[in-house]
Short mmCIF file of C-alpha atoms in Angstrom, two decimals:
data_model
loop_
_atom_site.label_atom_id
_atom_site.label_comp_id
_atom_site.label_asym_id
_atom_site.label_seq_id
_atom_site.Cartn_x
_atom_site.Cartn_y
_atom_site.Cartn_z
CA MET A 15 0.09 0.37 0.20
CA LYS A 16 1.47 3.55 -0.71
CA LEU A 17 0.20 6.38 1.88
CA TYR A 18 -0.13 9.94 1.19
CA LEU A 19 -0.14 11.41 4.11
CA ASP A 20 0.27 15.19 4.13
CA PRO A 21 0.11 17.54 7.54
CA GLY A 22 -1.80 20.23 6.98
CA HIS A 23 -0.89 23.58 5.99
CA GLY A 24 3.28 24.70 6.61
CA GLY A 25 5.86 27.35 6.34
CA THR A 26 4.30 31.30 5.74
CA ASP A 27 1.13 29.17 5.90
CA SER A 28 0.40 28.87 9.57
CA GLY A 29 -2.85 27.23 9.56
CA ALA A 30 -5.33 27.69 12.25
CA GLN A 31 -3.86 29.76 15.62
CA GLY A 32 -4.88 29.97 19.20
CA ASN A 33 -4.13 29.19 22.92
CA GLY A 34 -0.59 29.91 22.10
CA LEU A 35 -0.64 26.98 19.79
CA ASN A 36 0.11 26.92 15.72
CA GLU A 37 -1.86 24.25 13.73
CA LYS A 38 1.05 23.64 10.93
CA ASP A 39 3.22 22.73 14.65
CA ILE A 40 0.80 20.09 15.07
CA THR A 41 0.09 19.13 11.95
CA LEU A 42 3.03 17.58 11.29
CA LYS A 43 4.00 15.90 14.10
CA ILE A 44 0.71 13.61 14.46
CA ALA A 45 1.82 13.34 10.74
CA GLN A 46 5.35 12.33 11.41
CA LYS A 47 4.44 9.26 14.31
CA ILE A 48 1.96 8.32 11.91
CA GLN A 49 4.53 7.34 9.50
CA GLY A 50 7.16 6.02 12.36
CA ILE A 51 4.35 3.52 13.60
CA LEU A 52 2.90 2.50 10.46
CA THR A 53 6.96 2.00 9.02
CA ASN A 54 8.89 0.30 11.50
CA LYS A 55 5.71 -1.81 12.84
CA TYR A 56 3.77 -3.03 9.22
CA GLU A 57 4.50 -4.71 6.68
CA ASN A 58 4.19 -3.69 2.69
CA ILE A 59 3.19 -0.15 3.59
CA THR A 60 4.66 2.71 2.29
CA VAL A 61 4.45 6.43 3.47
CA LYS A 62 5.49 9.89 1.18
CA LEU A 63 4.50 13.08 3.85
CA SER A 64 3.53 15.86 1.70
CA ARG A 65 6.32 17.35 4.30
CA THR A 66 8.75 16.86 6.46
CA SER A 67 9.24 20.25 8.00
CA ASP A 68 8.10 23.63 8.32
CA ILE A 69 7.71 24.60 4.35
CA SER A 70 4.96 26.24 2.09
CA LYS A 71 3.17 23.55 0.09
CA SER A 72 0.29 24.80 -2.27
CA LEU A 73 -3.32 22.30 -2.42
CA SER A 74 -2.07 21.54 -6.04
CA GLN A 75 1.30 20.91 -4.96
CA ARG A 76 0.59 18.30 -2.78
CA THR A 77 -2.67 16.47 -4.81
CA ASN A 78 -0.63 16.89 -7.87
CA GLU A 79 2.16 14.45 -6.05
CA ALA A 80 -0.36 11.97 -4.59
CA ASN A 81 -1.45 11.79 -8.30
CA ALA A 82 1.97 11.07 -10.17
CA TRP A 83 2.72 8.98 -7.41
CA GLY A 84 -0.21 6.50 -7.61
CA ALA A 85 -0.90 6.87 -3.85
CA ASP A 86 -3.51 4.26 -3.03
CA TYR A 87 -5.02 6.46 -0.48
CA TYR A 88 -4.94 9.85 0.82
CA MET A 89 -5.07 11.44 4.15
CA SER A 90 -4.98 15.57 5.36
CA ILE A 91 -4.00 16.07 8.78
CA HIS A 92 -5.56 19.41 10.10
CA ILE A 93 -6.99 20.93 13.46
CA ASN A 94 -10.36 22.63 13.64
CA ALA A 95 -11.30 26.39 15.05
CA ALA A 96 -13.97 28.52 15.25
CA ASP A 97 -14.82 31.62 15.76
CA SER A 98 -16.86 30.87 19.70
CA ALA A 99 -14.20 29.10 21.96
CA ALA A 100 -16.77 26.59 23.12
CA ALA A 101 -16.47 24.93 19.66
CA GLN A 102 -14.46 21.69 20.44
CA GLY A 103 -13.97 17.31 19.15
CA TYR A 104 -13.01 15.37 16.42
CA GLU A 105 -14.31 15.30 12.79
CA ASP A 106 -13.12 13.97 9.29
CA TYR A 107 -14.21 14.36 5.89
CA ILE A 108 -14.63 12.68 2.74
CA PHE A 109 -15.65 14.39 -0.68
CA SER A 110 -18.84 15.13 -1.20
CA GLY A 111 -19.91 13.17 -4.44
CA PRO A 112 -19.46 9.11 -3.02
CA SER A 113 -22.39 7.27 -1.61
CA ASP A 114 -22.75 6.67 1.60
CA THR A 115 -21.94 3.15 0.91
CA SER A 116 -19.04 3.77 -1.44
CA ARG A 117 -14.75 2.67 -0.36
CA SER A 118 -14.27 6.19 -0.05
CA ALA A 119 -17.14 6.07 3.12
CA THR A 120 -16.48 2.55 4.56
CA TYR A 121 -13.25 3.96 4.94
CA GLN A 122 -13.57 6.70 7.16
CA THR A 123 -16.34 4.89 9.19
CA ILE A 124 -13.00 2.45 10.00
CA ILE A 125 -10.79 4.91 10.91
CA HIS A 126 -13.00 7.14 12.66
CA GLN A 127 -14.33 4.87 14.99
CA GLU A 128 -10.71 4.07 15.41
CA VAL A 129 -9.78 7.21 15.80
CA MET A 130 -12.49 8.33 18.57
CA LYS A 131 -11.38 4.89 20.47
CA VAL A 132 -8.57 6.87 21.72
CA ASN A 133 -8.64 11.02 21.43
CA GLY A 134 -10.61 12.15 24.18
CA LEU A 135 -12.73 14.10 22.41
CA ALA A 136 -15.99 14.88 21.97
CA ASP A 137 -17.79 13.34 18.30
CA ARG A 138 -18.69 16.00 15.85
CA GLY A 139 -19.26 13.03 13.75
CA GLN A 140 -18.60 12.44 9.92
CA LYS A 141 -19.00 14.45 7.22
CA LYS A 142 -18.43 15.89 3.50
CA ALA A 143 -16.50 18.58 1.79
CA ASN A 144 -15.47 19.60 -1.67
CA PHE A 145 -12.25 20.59 0.03
CA HIS A 146 -9.35 20.83 -3.05
CA VAL A 147 -7.69 17.58 -1.72
CA LEU A 148 -10.31 15.75 -1.15
CA ARG A 149 -11.64 16.87 -4.38
CA GLU A 150 -8.13 16.86 -7.02
CA SER A 151 -6.65 13.74 -5.20
CA SER A 152 -7.35 10.54 -7.46
CA MET A 153 -7.74 8.48 -5.19
CA ASN A 154 -10.02 7.98 -2.32
CA ALA A 155 -9.15 10.79 0.89
CA LEU A 156 -9.97 11.45 3.85
CA LEU A 157 -9.56 14.48 5.83
CA SER A 158 -9.11 14.78 9.98
CA GLU A 159 -10.02 17.79 11.67
CA ASN A 160 -8.27 16.56 15.34
CA GLY A 161 -9.67 18.92 18.04
CA PHE A 162 -9.77 22.60 18.14
CA ILE A 163 -6.68 25.04 18.50
CA THR A 164 -9.02 27.50 19.62
CA ASN A 165 -10.89 24.95 22.70
CA THR A 166 -9.13 25.47 26.04
CA HIS A 167 -10.01 21.72 26.76
CA ASP A 168 -9.05 20.70 23.43
CA ALA A 169 -5.57 22.59 23.29
CA ALA A 170 -4.67 21.60 26.64
CA LEU A 171 -4.61 17.67 25.39
CA MET A 172 -2.85 19.02 21.67
CA LYS A 173 0.28 20.31 24.49
CA GLN A 174 0.79 16.83 25.44
CA ALA A 175 3.02 14.56 23.76
CA SER A 176 1.11 11.60 24.79
CA TRP A 177 -2.05 12.65 23.49
CA LEU A 178 -0.37 12.84 20.08
CA GLU A 179 1.61 9.54 20.16
CA LYS A 180 -2.34 8.25 20.61
CA VAL A 181 -4.17 10.92 18.02
CA ALA A 182 -1.96 8.82 15.26
CA GLN A 183 -2.09 5.26 17.20
CA GLY A 184 -5.56 6.05 16.59
CA HIS A 185 -5.79 6.33 13.31
CA VAL A 186 -3.12 4.08 12.29
CA ASN A 187 -5.08 1.56 13.77
CA GLY A 188 -8.12 2.40 11.64
CA LEU A 189 -5.63 2.67 8.12
CA ALA A 190 -5.01 -1.11 9.65
CA LYS A 191 -7.98 -2.38 9.83
CA ALA A 192 -9.66 -0.96 6.82
CA PHE A 193 -6.71 -1.82 4.43
CA ASN A 194 -5.78 -5.15 6.07
CA LEU A 195 -2.74 -4.75 7.29
CA LYS A 196 -0.13 -7.05 8.44
CA LEU A 197 1.86 -6.43 11.52
CA LYS A 198 5.86 -7.04 10.97
CA SER A 199 6.30 -10.63 12.77
CA THR A 200 9.77 -10.65 14.89
CA PRO A 201 11.26 -13.74 16.14
CA ALA A 202 10.44 -14.83 19.81
CA PRO A 203 12.98 -13.89 21.64
CA VAL A 204 14.80 -16.98 23.37
CA PRO A 205 16.11 -16.69 27.15
CA SER A 206 19.00 -17.93 27.83
CA LYS A 207 18.07 -17.70 31.35
CA PRO A 208 14.87 -18.92 32.70
CA SER A 209 12.58 -15.45 32.30
CA ASN A 210 11.14 -15.55 35.87
CA PRO A 211 11.90 -18.80 37.51
CA VAL A 212 9.84 -17.54 40.81
CA PRO A 213 6.49 -15.39 41.28
CA GLY A 214 7.53 -11.85 42.24
CA THR A 215 11.15 -12.05 40.86
CA LEU A 216 12.28 -8.25 39.54
CA PHE A 217 15.81 -8.21 37.91
CA LYS A 218 17.19 -5.25 39.08
CA VAL A 219 19.67 -3.60 36.25
CA ILE A 220 22.91 -2.30 38.81
CA ALA A 221 25.07 0.07 37.45
CA SER A 222 27.91 -0.61 40.03
CA SER A 223 28.32 -0.03 43.64
CA PHE A 224 30.02 1.69 45.59
CA LYS A 225 31.61 2.25 49.23
CA LEU A 226 30.95 6.41 49.34
CA LYS A 227 28.03 7.86 48.38
CA LYS A 228 29.15 10.79 47.16
CA ASN A 229 30.62 8.68 44.03
CA ALA A 230 27.34 6.82 43.68
CA ASP A 231 25.54 10.45 43.10
CA GLU A 232 28.13 10.90 40.56
CA ARG A 233 27.18 8.07 38.65
CA VAL A 234 23.62 8.94 39.04
CA ALA A 235 24.17 12.48 37.34
CA PHE A 236 26.33 10.57 34.53
CA LEU A 237 23.42 8.02 33.15
CA HIS A 238 20.72 10.96 34.08
CA GLY A 239 22.94 12.76 31.14
CA LYS A 240 22.75 9.78 28.94
CA GLY A 241 18.80 9.78 29.45
CA ILE A 242 18.94 6.69 31.31
CA GLU A 243 16.22 6.83 35.08
CA SER A 244 18.23 5.55 38.03
CA PHE A 245 18.79 6.34 41.84
CA VAL A 246 21.04 5.09 44.63
CA LYS A 247 20.01 2.62 47.07
CA THR A 248 21.74 1.70 49.62
CA THR A 249 21.74 -1.59 51.08
CA ILE A 250 23.78 -3.55 53.61
CA ILE A 251 26.14 -6.32 52.99
CA SER A 252 28.23 -8.65 55.65
CA GLY A 253 27.51 -5.31 57.59
CA GLU A 254 29.01 -3.27 55.70
CA THR A 255 27.01 -0.16 53.38
CA TRP A 256 26.78 -0.25 50.15
CA TYR A 257 25.81 2.53 47.52
CA ARG A 258 23.95 0.88 44.91
CA VAL A 259 23.05 1.85 41.62
CA GLN A 260 19.83 1.18 39.96
CA ALA A 261 18.70 2.07 37.01
CA GLY A 262 15.87 -0.30 36.30
CA ALA A 263 13.80 -3.57 37.98
CA PHE A 264 11.93 -5.64 35.65
CA SER A 265 9.64 -7.94 35.83
CA THR A 266 11.77 -10.58 32.67
CA ARG A 267 14.71 -10.89 32.22
CA GLU A 268 14.51 -9.71 28.75
CA ASN A 269 13.82 -6.29 29.36
CA ALA A 270 16.13 -6.07 32.14
CA GLU A 271 18.71 -7.61 28.95
CA VAL A 272 17.86 -4.22 27.04
CA ARG A 273 18.17 -2.07 29.89
CA LEU A 274 21.67 -3.26 30.44
CA ALA A 275 22.64 -3.08 27.34
CA GLU A 276 21.61 0.45 27.44
CA VAL A 277 23.45 0.82 30.47
CA LYS A 278 26.66 -0.83 29.11
CA LYS A 279 26.31 1.47 25.99
CA ALA A 280 26.50 4.84 27.58
CA GLY A 281 30.09 3.22 29.14
CA ILE A 282 28.69 1.31 32.32
CA LYS A 283 30.81 -1.80 31.15
CA ASP A 284 30.67 -3.63 34.88
CA ALA A 285 26.74 -3.00 34.73
CA PHE A 286 25.00 -6.23 35.59
CA ILE A 287 21.38 -8.03 36.37
CA VAL A 288 20.20 -9.44 40.04
CA ALA A 289 17.54 -11.44 40.38
CA GLU A 290 15.26 -10.52 43.97
CA ASN A 291 12.69 -11.60 44.69
CA ASP A 292 10.75 -8.59 47.27
CA LEU A 293 7.96 -7.35 44.44
CA ALA A 294 4.45 -8.10 44.84
CA SER A 295 1.75 -6.45 43.48
CA ALA A 296 2.34 -2.90 43.14
CA GLY A 297 5.38 -0.43 42.62
CA ASN A 298 8.60 -0.94 41.82
CA ALA A 299 9.95 -1.23 45.61
CA ALA A 300 13.79 -2.62 46.54
CA GLY A 301 14.66 -4.97 48.92
CA GLY A 302 15.94 -8.22 49.89
CA ASN A 303 19.53 -9.80 50.02
CA PRO A 304 21.04 -9.10 47.36
CA PRO A 305 25.13 -10.93 46.35
CA PRO A 306 28.05 -9.34 46.81
CA PRO A 307 28.59 -5.92 44.75
CA LYS A 308 30.32 -5.41 41.67
CA ILE A 309 32.16 -2.51 43.01
CA GLY A 310 33.32 1.01 41.45
CA ASN A 311 36.28 2.82 41.64
CA ASP A 312 36.10 5.04 45.41
CA SER A 313 38.21 8.20 46.07
CA GLY A 314 37.69 10.98 49.35
CA ASN A 315 35.63 11.23 51.88
CA ASP A 316 32.37 9.47 52.64
CA GLU A 317 29.48 11.39 52.32
CA PRO A 318 26.01 9.94 54.10
CA PRO A 319 22.96 10.82 52.78
CA LYS A 320 21.27 13.69 53.92
CA ARG A 321 17.98 13.21 56.17
CA GLY A 322 16.26 15.32 58.50
CA ASN A 323 16.85 14.27 61.82
CA ASP A 324 13.20 14.17 62.77
CA GLY A 325 9.97 13.98 61.36
CA SER A 326 8.16 17.14 61.84
CA ASP A 327 6.70 19.35 58.68
CA VAL A 328 7.40 22.31 57.48
CA PRO A 329 5.58 24.53 56.68
CA ALA A 330 5.04 24.67 52.81
CA ASN A 331 3.64 26.58 50.17
CA SER A 332 0.67 25.18 47.76
CA GLY A 333 3.49 25.06 45.01
CA ASN A 334 1.67 27.99 42.70
CA ASP A 335 5.26 29.25 41.40
CA GLY A 336 7.96 28.04 40.14
CA ASN A 337 9.92 29.75 43.46
CA ASN A 338 8.63 28.41 46.92
CA SER A 339 10.27 30.95 49.58
CA THR A 340 9.50 28.34 52.31
CA PRO A 341 12.15 24.95 52.67
CA PRO A 342 10.44 21.37 51.84
CA PRO A 343 9.52 19.36 54.12
CA LYS A 344 12.54 17.38 55.75
CA ASN A 345 12.75 13.87 53.57
CA THR A 346 12.29 11.02 56.76
CA PRO A 347 10.76 7.96 57.41
CA ASP A 348 8.37 9.14 59.16
CA LEU A 349 6.66 12.15 57.03
CA THR A 350 2.91 12.39 56.99
CA ILE A 351 0.77 11.11 53.99
CA PHE A 352 -1.15 14.73 54.83
CA GLY A 353 0.54 17.69 54.09
CA SER A 354 1.05 20.82 51.85
CA THR A 355 2.48 20.86 48.22
CA TYR A 356 5.54 21.85 48.25
CA LEU A 357 6.30 21.43 44.21
CA SER A 358 4.13 23.19 41.51
CA PRO A 359 2.59 21.72 38.46
CA GLU A 360 5.54 22.58 36.05
CA GLN A 361 8.35 21.44 38.68
CA MET A 362 6.05 18.22 38.77
CA ASN A 363 6.30 17.44 34.94
CA GLN A 364 9.70 18.84 33.81
CA PHE A 365 11.56 16.44 36.42
CA VAL A 366 9.02 13.42 34.81
CA LYS A 367 10.04 14.43 31.53
CA LYS A 368 13.53 14.49 32.23
CA PHE A 369 13.36 10.73 32.03
CA ASN A 370 10.80 10.61 29.90
CA PRO A 371 9.30 12.95 27.15
CA SER A 372 6.64 12.03 26.33
CA ALA A 373 4.44 11.71 30.19
CA PRO A 374 1.45 12.87 30.35
CA GLU A 375 1.59 16.83 32.27
CA LEU A 376 -0.50 15.27 35.41
CA GLY A 377 1.27 18.17 37.75
CA SER A 378 -1.74 20.21 38.08
CA PHE A 379 -4.36 17.01 38.96
CA TYR A 380 -1.33 16.18 41.51
CA GLN A 381 -1.32 19.52 43.34
CA LYS A 382 -5.21 20.24 42.12
CA PHE A 383 -6.36 16.51 44.35
CA GLY A 384 -3.49 17.33 47.36
CA ALA A 385 -5.34 20.61 48.34
CA ALA A 386 -8.36 19.29 47.97
CA TYR A 387 -7.81 16.20 50.29
CA GLY A 388 -5.09 17.95 52.07
CA ILE A 389 -2.20 14.77 51.14
CA ARG A 390 1.31 16.14 49.68
CA GLY A 391 0.51 15.86 46.00
CA ASP A 392 4.02 16.45 44.70
CA VAL A 393 5.08 12.87 47.47
CA ALA A 394 2.05 11.39 45.59
CA ILE A 395 2.96 11.97 41.91
CA ALA A 396 6.69 10.13 42.72
CA GLN A 397 4.23 7.01 43.46
CA ALA A 398 2.57 7.41 40.65
CA ILE A 399 6.48 7.27 39.00
CA LEU A 400 7.51 4.32 41.05
CA GLU A 401 4.63 2.38 40.38
CA THR A 402 4.40 3.39 36.40
CA ASN A 403 8.21 3.71 36.13
CA TYR A 404 8.22 7.24 35.11
CA PHE A 405 4.67 6.79 33.49
CA ARG A 406 6.04 3.82 31.07
CA PHE A 407 3.55 1.75 32.28
CA THR A 408 6.83 -1.76 31.59
CA GLY A 409 4.67 -3.76 34.46
CA ASP A 410 0.88 -5.63 34.04
CA VAL A 411 -1.34 -1.93 34.20
CA GLY A 412 -1.13 -0.24 30.49
CA PRO A 413 -1.44 3.33 29.80
CA GLU A 414 -4.49 3.14 29.07
CA GLN A 415 -5.80 2.51 32.11
CA ASN A 416 -5.04 5.52 33.52
CA ASN A 417 -4.32 3.61 36.24
CA PHE A 418 -1.54 5.39 38.08
CA ALA A 419 -1.36 3.74 41.52
CA GLY A 420 -1.68 0.13 40.54
CA ILE A 421 -5.27 0.22 42.45
CA GLY A 422 -6.31 -3.78 41.91
CA ALA A 423 -3.10 -4.49 40.19
CA THR A 424 -2.28 -7.56 42.25
CA GLY A 425 0.27 -9.34 40.67
CA SER A 426 0.21 -12.39 37.98
CA GLY A 427 -1.02 -10.44 35.15
CA LYS A 428 -4.18 -8.82 36.92
CA ARG A 429 -4.27 -5.43 35.39
CA GLY A 430 -6.65 -3.89 38.52
CA ALA A 431 -8.84 -0.69 38.01
CA SER A 432 -9.47 1.33 34.80
CA PHE A 433 -10.11 4.54 35.06
CA GLU A 434 -12.01 6.89 32.01
CA THR A 435 -10.15 9.70 32.39
CA GLN A 436 -6.46 10.78 33.30
CA GLU A 437 -8.14 13.05 36.18
CA THR A 438 -10.33 10.14 37.55
CA GLY A 439 -7.26 8.41 37.90
CA VAL A 440 -5.20 9.98 39.42
CA LEU A 441 -8.09 11.23 41.83
CA ALA A 442 -8.81 7.57 42.84
CA GLN A 443 -4.93 7.47 43.96
CA PHE A 444 -5.49 10.41 46.62
CA GLN A 445 -8.40 8.86 47.12
CA HIS A 446 -6.72 5.50 48.41
CA LEU A 447 -4.18 7.46 50.28
CA TYR A 448 -6.93 9.47 52.70
CA ALA A 449 -8.78 6.03 52.84
CA TYR A 450 -5.06 4.87 54.44
CA ALA A 451 -3.54 7.76 56.11
CA SER A 452 -7.23 8.90 57.70
CA THR A 453 -10.16 7.75 59.70
CA LYS A 454 -12.82 10.37 58.79
CA ALA A 455 -15.24 10.12 56.16
CA LEU A 456 -14.49 11.49 52.13
CA PRO A 457 -14.73 15.06 52.01
CA GLY A 458 -17.45 15.45 49.57
CA GLN A 459 -16.47 17.88 47.54
CA TYR A 460 -15.23 15.20 44.54
CA PRO A 461 -17.22 11.59 44.15
CA LEU A 462 -16.06 8.62 44.80
CA VAL A 463 -14.67 6.34 42.32
CA ASP A 464 -11.67 4.69 44.03
CA PRO A 465 -13.24 1.10 43.53
CA ARG A 466 -11.09 -0.18 46.39
CA PHE A 467 -12.29 2.53 49.15
CA HIS A 468 -14.42 0.79 51.15
CA LEU A 469 -10.99 -2.63 51.30
CA VAL A 470 -8.67 -0.20 53.53
CA ASP A 471 -8.17 -0.85 56.96
CA ARG A 472 -8.71 3.26 57.15
CA GLY A 473 -6.12 4.92 59.07
CA SER A 474 -3.63 1.89 59.16
CA ALA A 475 -0.70 3.84 57.46
CA PRO A 476 -0.36 8.04 58.09
CA THR A 477 2.72 8.06 56.66
CA TRP A 478 3.95 7.12 54.04
CA THR A 479 7.07 4.45 54.71
CA SER A 480 3.93 2.95 56.58
CA LEU A 481 2.47 2.13 53.08
CA ASP A 482 4.96 -1.23 53.91
CA GLY A 483 3.06 -4.04 53.65
CA HIS A 484 -0.45 -2.05 53.31
CA TRP A 485 -0.58 -0.71 49.87
CA ALA A 486 2.72 -3.28 48.74
CA ALA A 487 2.94 -6.58 49.93
CA PRO A 488 5.39 -7.37 51.36
CA GLY A 489 6.13 -3.39 49.80
CA ASN A 490 9.83 -3.48 51.50
CA ASN A 491 10.68 -0.25 51.48
CA TYR A 492 8.31 0.73 49.57
CA GLY A 493 7.67 4.21 51.53
CA GLN A 494 11.37 5.10 51.46
CA SER A 495 11.58 4.09 47.46
CA ILE A 496 8.55 6.81 47.17
CA LEU A 497 10.45 9.38 49.56
CA ASN A 498 13.33 8.47 47.43
CA LEU A 499 12.29 10.00 44.41
CA PHE A 500 11.27 12.64 46.21
CA GLU A 501 13.96 13.95 47.00
CA LYS A 502 15.01 13.80 43.61
CA MET A 503 12.45 16.11 42.97
CA ILE A 504 13.46 18.63 45.99
CA ASP A 505 16.81 18.16 44.65
CA SER A 506 16.41 19.34 40.73
CA ALA A 507 13.48 22.21 41.13
#
């Protein structure tokens, strides 16, 4: 199949504008993502873009090029606009000539349905029009209008890389179904060792262990500079304290081997994998009795981790700006779940995107519900980061579930709860935290969406570290792992 993919506008023609966005930029991003998915994952398809950069190109140039190339299908990607800021949603068009039973109409129906499954937009329906690219293209053609740039709801989605990816995937799913595209076959990996010999086993990628924490911190900084997330975990071996640099924990050895290769390619030749049976249903908590470490090169004086020496809360502002004048709460094992949110939504989002540029921007939800329930929103997002591997969803829970805290995911492939929107998923996490932290009735500002709220032993975990054995079972170091991530967020703010 030959697909002519046309990102609308470009160059001196910005297309629609609104909410700080230009149509020409968004259409190009979506089209490039569609091309990438199709060429990487499907057989026997060639994709030609009308433009691959911000250049001007007339409508006639586009259709003439598609016709001369002999394309089998013409797909034009656009973003809508209206005088009324209330107008919102998705719609698509075919040429006004063909009947409702034509092949063009059939393709439209299939693609429309697939896009609507994933884009989170209001459905404005399937339409017909006398647009140039639909009329002058000699093959069947479709023009999609992916939301209104003049609507604050739709525009907020357009600013999210994850949403652009979903929209692209929806178009791909429609094309694959309409044209019976076949996925490329890949040989199944043949592991040299058992993939997961014992239920609950985690395969952890270790980028060396050090006697001095400052050297472990330097290794973490080096890996972060290479785009590889990692953190320092303190472990006791034969009565001695070691600072282990962990660059990921995976439920299968195959995935761990992929990360190990990335770490070694970055220059850490002595990296290795350890298998530890210390993960239960939720989170990537670390613990257990590790084997003797492979040791990095130490020098200088030992610098222990910086921690507060008491469990008191330090007043903090609500995080509405990027220059907080009050100090962050002391990161101690007794840090309470209830408390103020210190980091701003922008600081939360920026931290996550350092490790996963495609992560959804959820900081505003964590601030909003943190204020509503009196819960530390920035520590709560650290919990979500831990649960989802920086919103990559490498465990049982999938991104489409909007379940950022593993609610109901009890291991052995049980995926847990699903929520209709990202906002609802974050709300459920806060309600679940509230159930653990308090015996009081849930505030009535929002409806109860946590399906397991009434299964919680109310008030049994007022601090983050007391979530061990409750939220995650056995969950050794689950709460401390959350606090370690929160400390990294504070340090990077």
